[in-house]
Amino acid sequence: MSAHTSDDTRLLHAGAAPASLPRTVGPPIQKGSTVLLPNAAALYDDANHLTYGRAGLAAQACLQDALAELEGAHGVCLYPSGIAAISGVMMALLKAGDAVMVVDNVYKPVRRFCDNVLKRFGVEVVYVPPRAAPEDLVAGAAANVRLILLESPGSLSFEMQDVPRIAALARERGILTAIDNTWAAGLLFKPLAHGVDVSIQALTKYVGGHSDVFMGSAAAKDPVLARRLADGINHMGWAVSGEDAYAMLRGLRTLPVRMARHGASGLTVAAWLRDQPEVAQVLHPALPGAPDHDLWARDFSGACGLFSLVMRPASDTAVDAFLDALRLFGLGFSWGGFESLAISCDPQLAVRGSTRDYGGPLVRLHVGLEAPEDLIADLRTGLDAFSATA
Ligand SMILES: *Cc1c(COP(=O)(O)O)cnc(C)c1O
């Protein structure tokens, strides 16, 4: 820069981004709203140039590529949270006068979005039993149903749907299907390969894997549908940061290794729990003999660490005594991180249309990467506290 230029100007233009970067294993974390274009013609040449940072820079693009690989997708959209992914898909695909069918065991904040926002925008929401026969479910769809939202297994009570069958029947009627596939993390079940139109997941859970970043994704195989989802994000103005995208990409690298451990430890703990006198039933679709095991065995290649147990009938105080006695299981509403967690579920079940009696209090566990024998010892202590209080 010329020696005559003032410090004001020199400090603003010195130290600008280099034209090229050394090649590292991971992408650069670029921070930028403004993107500098090479010439005047490029300013309005959206087809060949990224013109604004909100759509994401290097780290976001690399994460999208990696997720497209995982999901077998043409396009993947990133959202600021898992809920934003689900609400974003519905906002992009539905309009006033349409109806959406939603399985009744859906993640509770999704129901909140449907009841508080979709209905306000003139979209009808129909909740359907999570184990409805596919033929009945699709035949029961009114002419204005545009989308069926599935969650299989449900993340509290683990009912599964025959997803490929529902997707095939819906397609015959021109109804789109979407699934919250967070339990399988895009790895253990491949919705797009089974005919589902949109595969959604809360990356916050297993892809992030460390309980410290929020993000969601929606993947589609059909380029037109992928475009509609991307337009939806652009219209809403959502963006995710390069730092967060980088953290998700780092999580993806170890996803299969972590999932193998979560799955194996979860099954070890679930099988042990099933033999304990305080436990009436274990709701874990990968456990032989458990509800919906056949569907899981047909369509899934593995299990994660999330499942529920039904305690013998007891007071809320006994359930709380069980939870409060746990030392290795934290008490908290999330899952997919490296650490074990537990919650009581019954207060969340009350919002459902078709409340099922599970025969006792429902408790959900997330089995983390700790040694399973240590987790079992911790649970035994909890069950002793439960028995002493029941
Ligand atoms: C956590 C969760 C979500 C939402 O993810 P956030 O990133 O917390 O918004 C959606 N679906 C399921 C099944 C979840 O467990």
Short mmCIF file of C-alpha atoms and ligand atoms in Angstrom, two decimals:
data_model
loop_
_atom_site.label_atom_id
_atom_site.label_comp_id
_atom_site.label_asym_id
_atom_site.label_seq_id
_atom_site.Cartn_x
_atom_site.Cartn_y
_atom_site.Cartn_z
CA MET A 1 0.00 0.00 0.00
CA SER A 2 1.24 3.52 -0.81
CA ALA A 3 3.25 5.25 1.90
CA HIS A 4 0.98 8.29 1.45
CA THR A 5 -2.17 6.44 2.58
CA SER A 6 -3.26 7.34 6.08
CA ASP A 7 -3.21 4.89 8.96
CA ASP A 8 -7.05 4.94 8.87
CA THR A 9 -7.12 3.43 5.42
CA ARG A 10 -4.08 1.20 5.78
CA LEU A 11 -5.45 -0.47 8.94
CA LEU A 12 -8.73 -1.24 7.17
CA HIS A 13 -7.16 -2.83 4.13
CA ALA A 14 -4.03 -4.48 5.51
CA GLY A 15 -4.26 -8.07 6.71
CA ALA A 16 -7.13 -8.99 4.37
CA ALA A 17 -8.03 -12.62 3.73
CA PRO A 18 -5.38 -14.45 1.65
CA ALA A 19 -6.29 -15.48 -1.88
CA SER A 20 -5.53 -19.11 -1.03
CA LEU A 21 -5.13 -21.06 2.20
CA PRO A 22 -2.86 -23.92 3.25
CA ARG A 23 -4.77 -27.18 2.95
CA THR A 24 -5.72 -28.61 6.37
CA VAL A 25 -7.63 -31.82 7.15
CA GLY A 26 -10.77 -29.95 8.12
CA PRO A 27 -12.22 -26.94 6.24
CA PRO A 28 -11.31 -23.38 7.23
CA ILE A 29 -13.78 -21.75 9.61
CA GLN A 30 -14.57 -18.66 7.58
CA LYS A 31 -16.27 -15.78 9.34
CA GLY A 32 -18.08 -13.50 6.96
CA SER A 33 -21.37 -11.87 6.12
CA THR A 34 -19.94 -9.98 3.14
CA VAL A 35 -18.52 -12.01 0.28
CA LEU A 36 -16.19 -10.07 -2.04
CA LEU A 37 -16.97 -10.69 -5.71
CA PRO A 38 -14.22 -10.71 -8.34
CA ASN A 39 -15.87 -8.20 -10.72
CA ALA A 40 -19.03 -6.19 -11.34
CA ALA A 41 -20.67 -8.86 -13.48
CA ALA A 42 -20.38 -11.38 -10.65
CA LEU A 43 -22.49 -9.23 -8.30
CA TYR A 44 -25.72 -10.46 -9.86
CA ASP A 45 -24.49 -13.82 -11.10
CA ASP A 46 -26.03 -16.03 -8.40
CA ALA A 47 -25.73 -19.10 -10.58
CA ASN A 48 -21.93 -19.04 -10.55
CA HIS A 49 -21.09 -17.12 -7.39
CA LEU A 50 -21.94 -17.27 -3.74
CA THR A 51 -22.88 -13.63 -3.15
CA TYR A 52 -23.65 -13.46 0.58
CA GLY A 53 -22.42 -15.28 3.68
CA ARG A 54 -25.80 -16.17 5.15
CA ALA A 55 -26.03 -19.25 2.94
CA GLY A 56 -22.85 -20.56 4.61
CA LEU A 57 -19.17 -20.61 3.67
CA ALA A 58 -16.56 -23.37 3.60
CA ALA A 59 -17.36 -25.23 6.84
CA GLN A 60 -21.12 -25.21 6.24
CA ALA A 61 -20.67 -26.40 2.64
CA CYS A 62 -18.37 -29.24 3.76
CA LEU A 63 -20.87 -30.31 6.41
CA GLN A 64 -23.66 -30.29 3.81
CA ASP A 65 -21.54 -32.45 1.49
CA ALA A 66 -20.75 -34.94 4.26
CA LEU A 67 -24.38 -35.17 5.36
CA ALA A 68 -25.50 -35.67 1.76
CA GLU A 69 -23.10 -38.62 1.64
CA LEU A 70 -24.50 -40.00 4.92
CA GLU A 71 -28.14 -39.59 3.87
CA GLY A 72 -27.79 -40.54 0.19
CA ALA A 73 -29.25 -37.11 -0.61
CA HIS A 74 -29.09 -34.68 -3.48
CA GLY A 75 -29.25 -31.71 -1.13
CA VAL A 76 -29.02 -31.09 2.61
CA CYS A 77 -30.21 -27.95 4.39
CA LEU A 78 -28.82 -26.81 7.74
CA TYR A 79 -30.99 -25.14 10.39
CA PRO A 80 -30.11 -23.48 13.71
CA SER A 81 -31.66 -26.36 15.72
CA GLY A 82 -33.44 -29.66 15.28
CA ILE A 83 -36.81 -28.03 15.91
CA ALA A 84 -36.00 -25.36 13.33
CA ALA A 85 -35.34 -28.15 10.82
CA ILE A 86 -38.75 -29.72 11.44
CA SER A 87 -40.64 -26.42 11.51
CA GLY A 88 -38.64 -25.21 8.49
CA VAL A 89 -39.56 -28.27 6.42
CA MET A 90 -43.23 -27.80 7.27
CA MET A 91 -43.15 -24.05 6.53
CA ALA A 92 -41.47 -24.73 3.19
CA LEU A 93 -43.89 -27.46 2.08
CA LEU A 94 -47.29 -26.45 3.49
CA LYS A 95 -49.69 -23.60 2.84
CA ALA A 96 -53.03 -22.40 4.21
CA GLY A 97 -55.77 -24.92 3.49
CA ASP A 98 -53.39 -27.90 3.53
CA ALA A 99 -53.40 -30.56 6.21
CA VAL A 100 -50.46 -32.41 7.75
CA MET A 101 -50.65 -35.80 9.43
CA VAL A 102 -48.35 -36.15 12.43
CA VAL A 103 -47.74 -39.29 14.48
CA ASP A 104 -49.08 -38.84 17.98
CA ASN A 105 -45.79 -39.92 19.64
CA VAL A 106 -43.94 -37.02 18.00
CA TYR A 107 -41.29 -35.05 19.91
CA LYS A 108 -43.29 -32.69 22.13
CA PRO A 109 -41.90 -29.34 20.84
CA VAL A 110 -42.98 -30.38 17.32
CA ARG A 111 -46.55 -30.69 18.57
CA ARG A 112 -46.18 -27.22 20.11
CA PHE A 113 -45.14 -25.81 16.72
CA CYS A 114 -48.03 -27.55 14.97
CA ASP A 115 -50.64 -26.42 17.49
CA ASN A 116 -49.40 -22.87 17.96
CA VAL A 117 -47.98 -21.89 14.58
CA LEU A 118 -49.26 -24.14 11.79
CA LYS A 119 -52.86 -23.86 12.93
CA ARG A 120 -52.51 -20.04 13.11
CA PHE A 121 -51.39 -20.09 9.46
CA GLY A 122 -54.44 -22.09 8.42
CA VAL A 123 -52.79 -25.51 8.21
CA GLU A 124 -54.86 -28.33 9.66
CA VAL A 125 -52.98 -30.77 11.90
CA VAL A 126 -54.22 -34.33 12.27
CA TYR A 127 -52.55 -36.58 14.87
CA VAL A 128 -52.53 -40.27 14.06
CA PRO A 129 -51.73 -43.26 16.31
CA PRO A 130 -48.03 -44.19 15.96
CA ARG A 131 -48.88 -47.83 15.30
CA ALA A 132 -51.78 -47.25 12.86
CA ALA A 133 -51.70 -49.77 9.99
CA PRO A 134 -50.11 -48.02 6.96
CA GLU A 135 -53.15 -48.78 4.79
CA ASP A 136 -55.56 -47.26 7.32
CA LEU A 137 -53.31 -44.29 7.91
CA VAL A 138 -52.94 -43.33 4.25
CA ALA A 139 -56.52 -44.27 3.31
CA GLY A 140 -57.67 -42.03 6.16
CA ALA A 141 -55.87 -39.00 4.74
CA ALA A 142 -58.27 -36.30 3.53
CA ALA A 143 -57.77 -34.81 0.06
CA ASN A 144 -55.95 -31.77 1.49
CA VAL A 145 -53.24 -33.80 3.28
CA ARG A 146 -49.92 -32.76 1.70
CA LEU A 147 -47.44 -34.18 4.18
CA ILE A 148 -47.12 -37.04 6.68
CA LEU A 149 -44.57 -36.50 9.46
CA LEU A 150 -43.22 -39.67 11.07
CA GLU A 151 -40.94 -40.32 14.03
CA SER A 152 -39.76 -43.91 14.32
CA PRO A 153 -38.95 -44.97 16.93
CA GLY A 154 -40.57 -42.18 18.97
CA SER A 155 -38.05 -40.71 21.36
CA LEU A 156 -40.01 -41.32 24.60
CA SER A 157 -42.13 -44.41 24.09
CA PHE A 158 -40.34 -46.00 21.08
CA GLU A 159 -43.30 -47.01 18.94
CA MET A 160 -42.20 -47.66 15.37
CA GLN A 161 -43.95 -47.19 12.05
CA ASP A 162 -43.65 -49.31 8.92
CA VAL A 163 -41.91 -46.38 7.26
CA PRO A 164 -41.22 -47.89 3.79
CA ARG A 165 -44.86 -49.01 3.46
CA ILE A 166 -46.30 -45.65 4.56
CA ALA A 167 -43.89 -43.84 2.21
CA ALA A 168 -44.90 -46.03 -0.75
CA LEU A 169 -48.64 -45.66 -0.12
CA ALA A 170 -48.33 -41.90 0.41
CA ARG A 171 -46.37 -41.54 -2.82
CA GLU A 172 -49.16 -43.28 -4.75
CA ARG A 173 -51.51 -40.60 -3.48
CA GLY A 174 -49.10 -37.72 -4.13
CA ILE A 175 -48.58 -37.08 -0.41
CA LEU A 176 -45.06 -36.18 0.75
CA THR A 177 -43.46 -37.94 3.71
CA ALA A 178 -40.89 -36.63 6.17
CA ILE A 179 -39.33 -38.33 9.18
CA ASP A 180 -37.58 -37.20 12.33
CA ASN A 181 -34.69 -39.66 12.11
CA THR A 182 -32.70 -38.38 15.10
CA TRP A 183 -32.67 -41.79 16.84
CA ALA A 184 -30.84 -43.36 13.89
CA ALA A 185 -28.66 -40.26 13.31
CA GLY A 186 -28.80 -40.82 9.55
CA LEU A 187 -26.64 -43.88 10.10
CA LEU A 188 -28.74 -46.77 11.43
CA PHE A 189 -31.74 -46.16 9.17
CA LYS A 190 -31.68 -44.57 5.72
CA PRO A 191 -35.08 -42.92 5.15
CA LEU A 192 -34.38 -41.69 1.60
CA ALA A 193 -33.41 -45.20 0.48
CA HIS A 194 -36.73 -46.42 1.95
CA GLY A 195 -38.81 -44.00 -0.11
CA VAL A 196 -39.23 -41.14 2.38
CA ASP A 197 -39.08 -37.69 0.76
CA VAL A 198 -37.36 -35.73 3.55
CA SER A 199 -35.03 -37.09 6.22
CA ILE A 200 -34.72 -34.73 9.18
CA GLN A 201 -32.47 -34.97 12.19
CA ALA A 202 -31.46 -32.99 15.23
CA LEU A 203 -27.69 -32.93 14.69
CA THR A 204 -27.65 -31.57 18.25
CA LYS A 205 -27.88 -35.18 19.43
CA TYR A 206 -25.55 -37.87 18.03
CA VAL A 207 -23.84 -36.00 15.21
CA GLY A 208 -22.67 -33.27 17.58
CA GLY A 209 -22.14 -35.98 20.16
CA HIS A 210 -20.88 -33.74 22.98
CA SER A 211 -24.04 -31.95 24.19
CA ASP A 212 -22.72 -28.52 23.29
CA VAL A 213 -24.01 -27.41 19.85
CA PHE A 214 -27.46 -26.93 18.33
CA MET A 215 -28.21 -27.70 14.69
CA GLY A 216 -30.68 -29.56 12.51
CA SER A 217 -30.64 -30.92 8.99
CA ALA A 218 -33.15 -31.88 6.31
CA ALA A 219 -32.06 -34.06 3.40
CA ALA A 220 -33.87 -34.76 0.13
CA LYS A 221 -33.07 -36.90 -2.91
CA ASP A 222 -35.35 -35.08 -5.33
CA PRO A 223 -33.54 -31.93 -6.58
CA VAL A 224 -36.81 -29.99 -6.87
CA LEU A 225 -37.72 -30.79 -3.28
CA ALA A 226 -34.19 -29.97 -2.09
CA ARG A 227 -34.53 -26.60 -3.85
CA ARG A 228 -37.87 -25.91 -2.13
CA LEU A 229 -36.30 -26.60 1.26
CA ALA A 230 -33.30 -24.36 0.49
CA ASP A 231 -35.64 -21.59 -0.70
CA GLY A 232 -37.55 -21.97 2.57
CA ILE A 233 -34.37 -21.28 4.55
CA ASN A 234 -33.55 -18.29 2.37
CA HIS A 235 -37.06 -16.89 2.85
CA MET A 236 -36.91 -17.32 6.61
CA GLY A 237 -33.37 -15.93 6.85
CA TRP A 238 -31.91 -18.70 8.97
CA ALA A 239 -28.13 -19.17 9.19
CA VAL A 240 -25.74 -21.41 11.09
CA SER A 241 -22.21 -20.39 12.10
CA GLY A 242 -18.99 -21.77 10.66
CA GLU A 243 -17.82 -22.72 14.16
CA ASP A 244 -20.95 -24.78 14.77
CA ALA A 245 -20.76 -26.41 11.34
CA TYR A 246 -17.15 -27.31 12.03
CA ALA A 247 -18.11 -28.88 15.38
CA MET A 248 -20.79 -30.97 13.62
CA LEU A 249 -18.33 -32.09 10.96
CA ARG A 250 -15.89 -33.16 13.67
CA GLY A 251 -18.69 -35.11 15.35
CA LEU A 252 -19.52 -36.88 12.08
CA ARG A 253 -15.98 -38.29 11.84
CA THR A 254 -16.51 -40.47 14.91
CA LEU A 255 -20.26 -41.06 14.59
CA PRO A 256 -20.08 -44.74 13.53
CA VAL A 257 -17.56 -45.60 16.26
CA ARG A 258 -19.57 -43.86 18.97
CA MET A 259 -22.85 -45.34 17.74
CA ALA A 260 -21.46 -48.88 17.86
CA ARG A 261 -20.54 -48.33 21.50
CA HIS A 262 -23.80 -46.56 22.45
CA GLY A 263 -25.76 -49.34 20.75
CA ALA A 264 -23.90 -52.25 22.34
CA SER A 265 -23.84 -50.71 25.83
CA GLY A 266 -27.51 -49.72 25.55
CA LEU A 267 -28.50 -53.28 24.73
CA THR A 268 -26.38 -54.67 27.58
CA VAL A 269 -28.03 -52.29 30.04
CA ALA A 270 -31.52 -52.89 28.57
CA ALA A 271 -31.18 -56.68 28.82
CA TRP A 272 -30.02 -56.38 32.42
CA LEU A 273 -32.89 -54.04 33.30
CA ARG A 274 -35.44 -56.45 31.87
CA ASP A 275 -34.41 -59.01 34.51
CA GLN A 276 -34.76 -56.65 37.47
CA PRO A 277 -37.83 -57.12 39.70
CA GLU A 278 -38.56 -53.36 39.80
CA VAL A 279 -38.86 -53.19 35.99
CA ALA A 280 -42.11 -54.21 34.27
CA GLN A 281 -40.94 -53.78 30.68
CA VAL A 282 -38.12 -52.36 28.58
CA LEU A 283 -39.11 -50.36 25.47
CA HIS A 284 -36.10 -50.78 23.21
CA PRO A 285 -36.89 -51.87 19.65
CA ALA A 286 -33.49 -53.52 19.19
CA LEU A 287 -34.03 -55.80 22.19
CA PRO A 288 -35.37 -59.18 21.02
CA GLY A 289 -38.94 -59.63 22.24
CA ALA A 290 -39.47 -55.89 22.82
CA PRO A 291 -42.34 -54.08 21.05
CA ASP A 292 -41.73 -53.43 17.33
CA HIS A 293 -38.52 -55.47 17.32
CA ASP A 294 -39.48 -57.03 13.97
CA LEU A 295 -39.74 -53.65 12.23
CA TRP A 296 -36.42 -52.58 13.70
CA ALA A 297 -34.73 -55.83 12.61
CA ARG A 298 -36.08 -55.46 9.07
CA ASP A 299 -35.09 -51.83 8.45
CA PHE A 300 -32.32 -50.79 10.86
CA SER A 301 -28.63 -51.69 10.91
CA GLY A 302 -28.05 -50.89 14.59
CA ALA A 303 -29.25 -49.12 17.70
CA CYS A 304 -28.32 -45.94 19.53
CA GLY A 305 -28.22 -45.61 23.33
CA LEU A 306 -31.73 -44.24 23.89
CA PHE A 307 -34.60 -46.32 25.27
CA SER A 308 -37.21 -46.35 28.03
CA LEU A 309 -38.20 -48.67 30.83
CA VAL A 310 -41.56 -49.11 32.45
CA MET A 311 -41.23 -49.37 36.24
CA ARG A 312 -43.54 -51.47 38.35
CA PRO A 313 -46.52 -49.30 39.37
CA ALA A 314 -45.29 -46.89 42.04
CA SER A 315 -45.69 -43.34 43.27
CA ASP A 316 -43.99 -40.34 41.63
CA THR A 317 -41.92 -40.13 44.81
CA ALA A 318 -40.46 -43.58 44.15
CA VAL A 319 -39.58 -42.64 40.57
CA ASP A 320 -37.91 -39.46 41.81
CA ALA A 321 -36.01 -41.49 44.45
CA PHE A 322 -34.70 -43.74 41.64
CA LEU A 323 -33.56 -40.75 39.58
CA ASP A 324 -32.08 -38.86 42.53
CA ALA A 325 -30.00 -41.88 43.60
CA LEU A 326 -28.23 -42.08 40.23
CA ARG A 327 -24.68 -40.78 40.20
CA LEU A 328 -23.44 -41.53 36.67
CA PHE A 329 -26.70 -40.71 34.86
CA GLY A 330 -27.25 -36.96 34.76
CA LEU A 331 -30.83 -35.72 34.93
CA GLY A 332 -31.45 -33.74 31.76
CA PHE A 333 -33.51 -33.41 28.61
CA SER A 334 -31.29 -34.35 25.79
CA TRP A 335 -29.36 -37.29 24.46
CA GLY A 336 -26.76 -38.23 21.90
CA GLY A 337 -23.83 -36.85 23.89
CA PHE A 338 -21.04 -39.01 25.30
CA GLU A 339 -22.64 -39.03 28.75
CA SER A 340 -25.50 -41.00 30.27
CA LEU A 341 -28.78 -39.24 31.10
CA ALA A 342 -32.16 -40.09 32.63
CA ILE A 343 -35.58 -38.45 32.81
CA SER A 344 -39.06 -39.35 34.00
CA CYS A 345 -41.49 -39.19 31.05
CA ASP A 346 -45.03 -39.24 32.40
CA PRO A 347 -45.56 -35.43 32.55
CA GLN A 348 -44.75 -35.29 28.81
CA LEU A 349 -47.22 -38.02 27.87
CA ALA A 350 -50.23 -36.01 29.03
CA VAL A 351 -50.25 -33.81 25.89
CA ARG A 352 -50.84 -36.76 23.58
CA GLY A 353 -54.19 -37.39 21.99
CA SER A 354 -54.14 -41.12 22.53
CA THR A 355 -52.48 -41.48 25.93
CA ARG A 356 -51.46 -45.08 26.39
CA ASP A 357 -51.15 -46.75 29.72
CA TYR A 358 -47.72 -48.34 29.74
CA GLY A 359 -48.57 -50.23 32.93
CA GLY A 360 -46.32 -48.15 35.18
CA PRO A 361 -44.19 -45.02 35.21
CA LEU A 362 -42.04 -44.49 32.12
CA VAL A 363 -38.37 -43.56 32.57
CA ARG A 364 -36.07 -42.78 29.65
CA LEU A 365 -32.36 -43.54 29.70
CA HIS A 366 -29.58 -42.42 27.43
CA VAL A 367 -26.70 -44.87 27.73
CA GLY A 368 -23.46 -43.00 27.15
CA LEU A 369 -19.92 -44.13 26.53
CA GLU A 370 -19.14 -45.04 30.16
CA ALA A 371 -18.35 -48.70 30.96
CA PRO A 372 -21.71 -50.53 30.96
CA GLU A 373 -20.92 -52.43 34.18
CA ASP A 374 -20.50 -49.10 35.99
CA LEU A 375 -23.84 -47.88 34.60
CA ILE A 376 -25.52 -51.11 35.71
CA ALA A 377 -24.15 -50.71 39.24
CA ASP A 378 -25.46 -47.13 39.28
CA LEU A 379 -28.91 -48.27 38.11
CA ARG A 380 -28.97 -51.01 40.78
CA THR A 381 -28.42 -48.33 43.44
CA GLY A 382 -31.27 -46.33 41.91
CA LEU A 383 -33.60 -49.35 41.86
CA ASP A 384 -32.79 -50.03 45.53
CA ALA A 385 -33.85 -46.47 46.34
CA PHE A 386 -37.00 -47.02 44.26
CA SER A 387 -37.88 -50.22 46.18
CA ALA A 388 -37.20 -48.57 49.52
CA THR A 389 -39.64 -45.76 48.64
CA ALA A 390 -42.31 -47.68 46.70
C1 LIG B 1 -33.88 -32.97 20.55
C2 LIG B 1 -34.78 -33.43 19.50
C3 LIG B 1 -35.22 -32.57 18.50
C4 LIG B 1 -34.90 -31.09 18.49
O1 LIG B 1 -33.56 -30.77 18.47
P1 LIG B 1 -33.07 -29.36 19.00
O2 LIG B 1 -31.77 -29.16 18.34
O3 LIG B 1 -33.01 -29.46 20.49
O4 LIG B 1 -34.09 -28.34 18.57
C5 LIG B 1 -36.05 -33.07 17.51
N1 LIG B 1 -36.44 -34.35 17.52
C6 LIG B 1 -36.05 -35.21 18.47
C7 LIG B 1 -36.52 -36.62 18.41
C8 LIG B 1 -35.22 -34.78 19.48
O5 LIG B 1 -34.86 -35.63 20.46
#
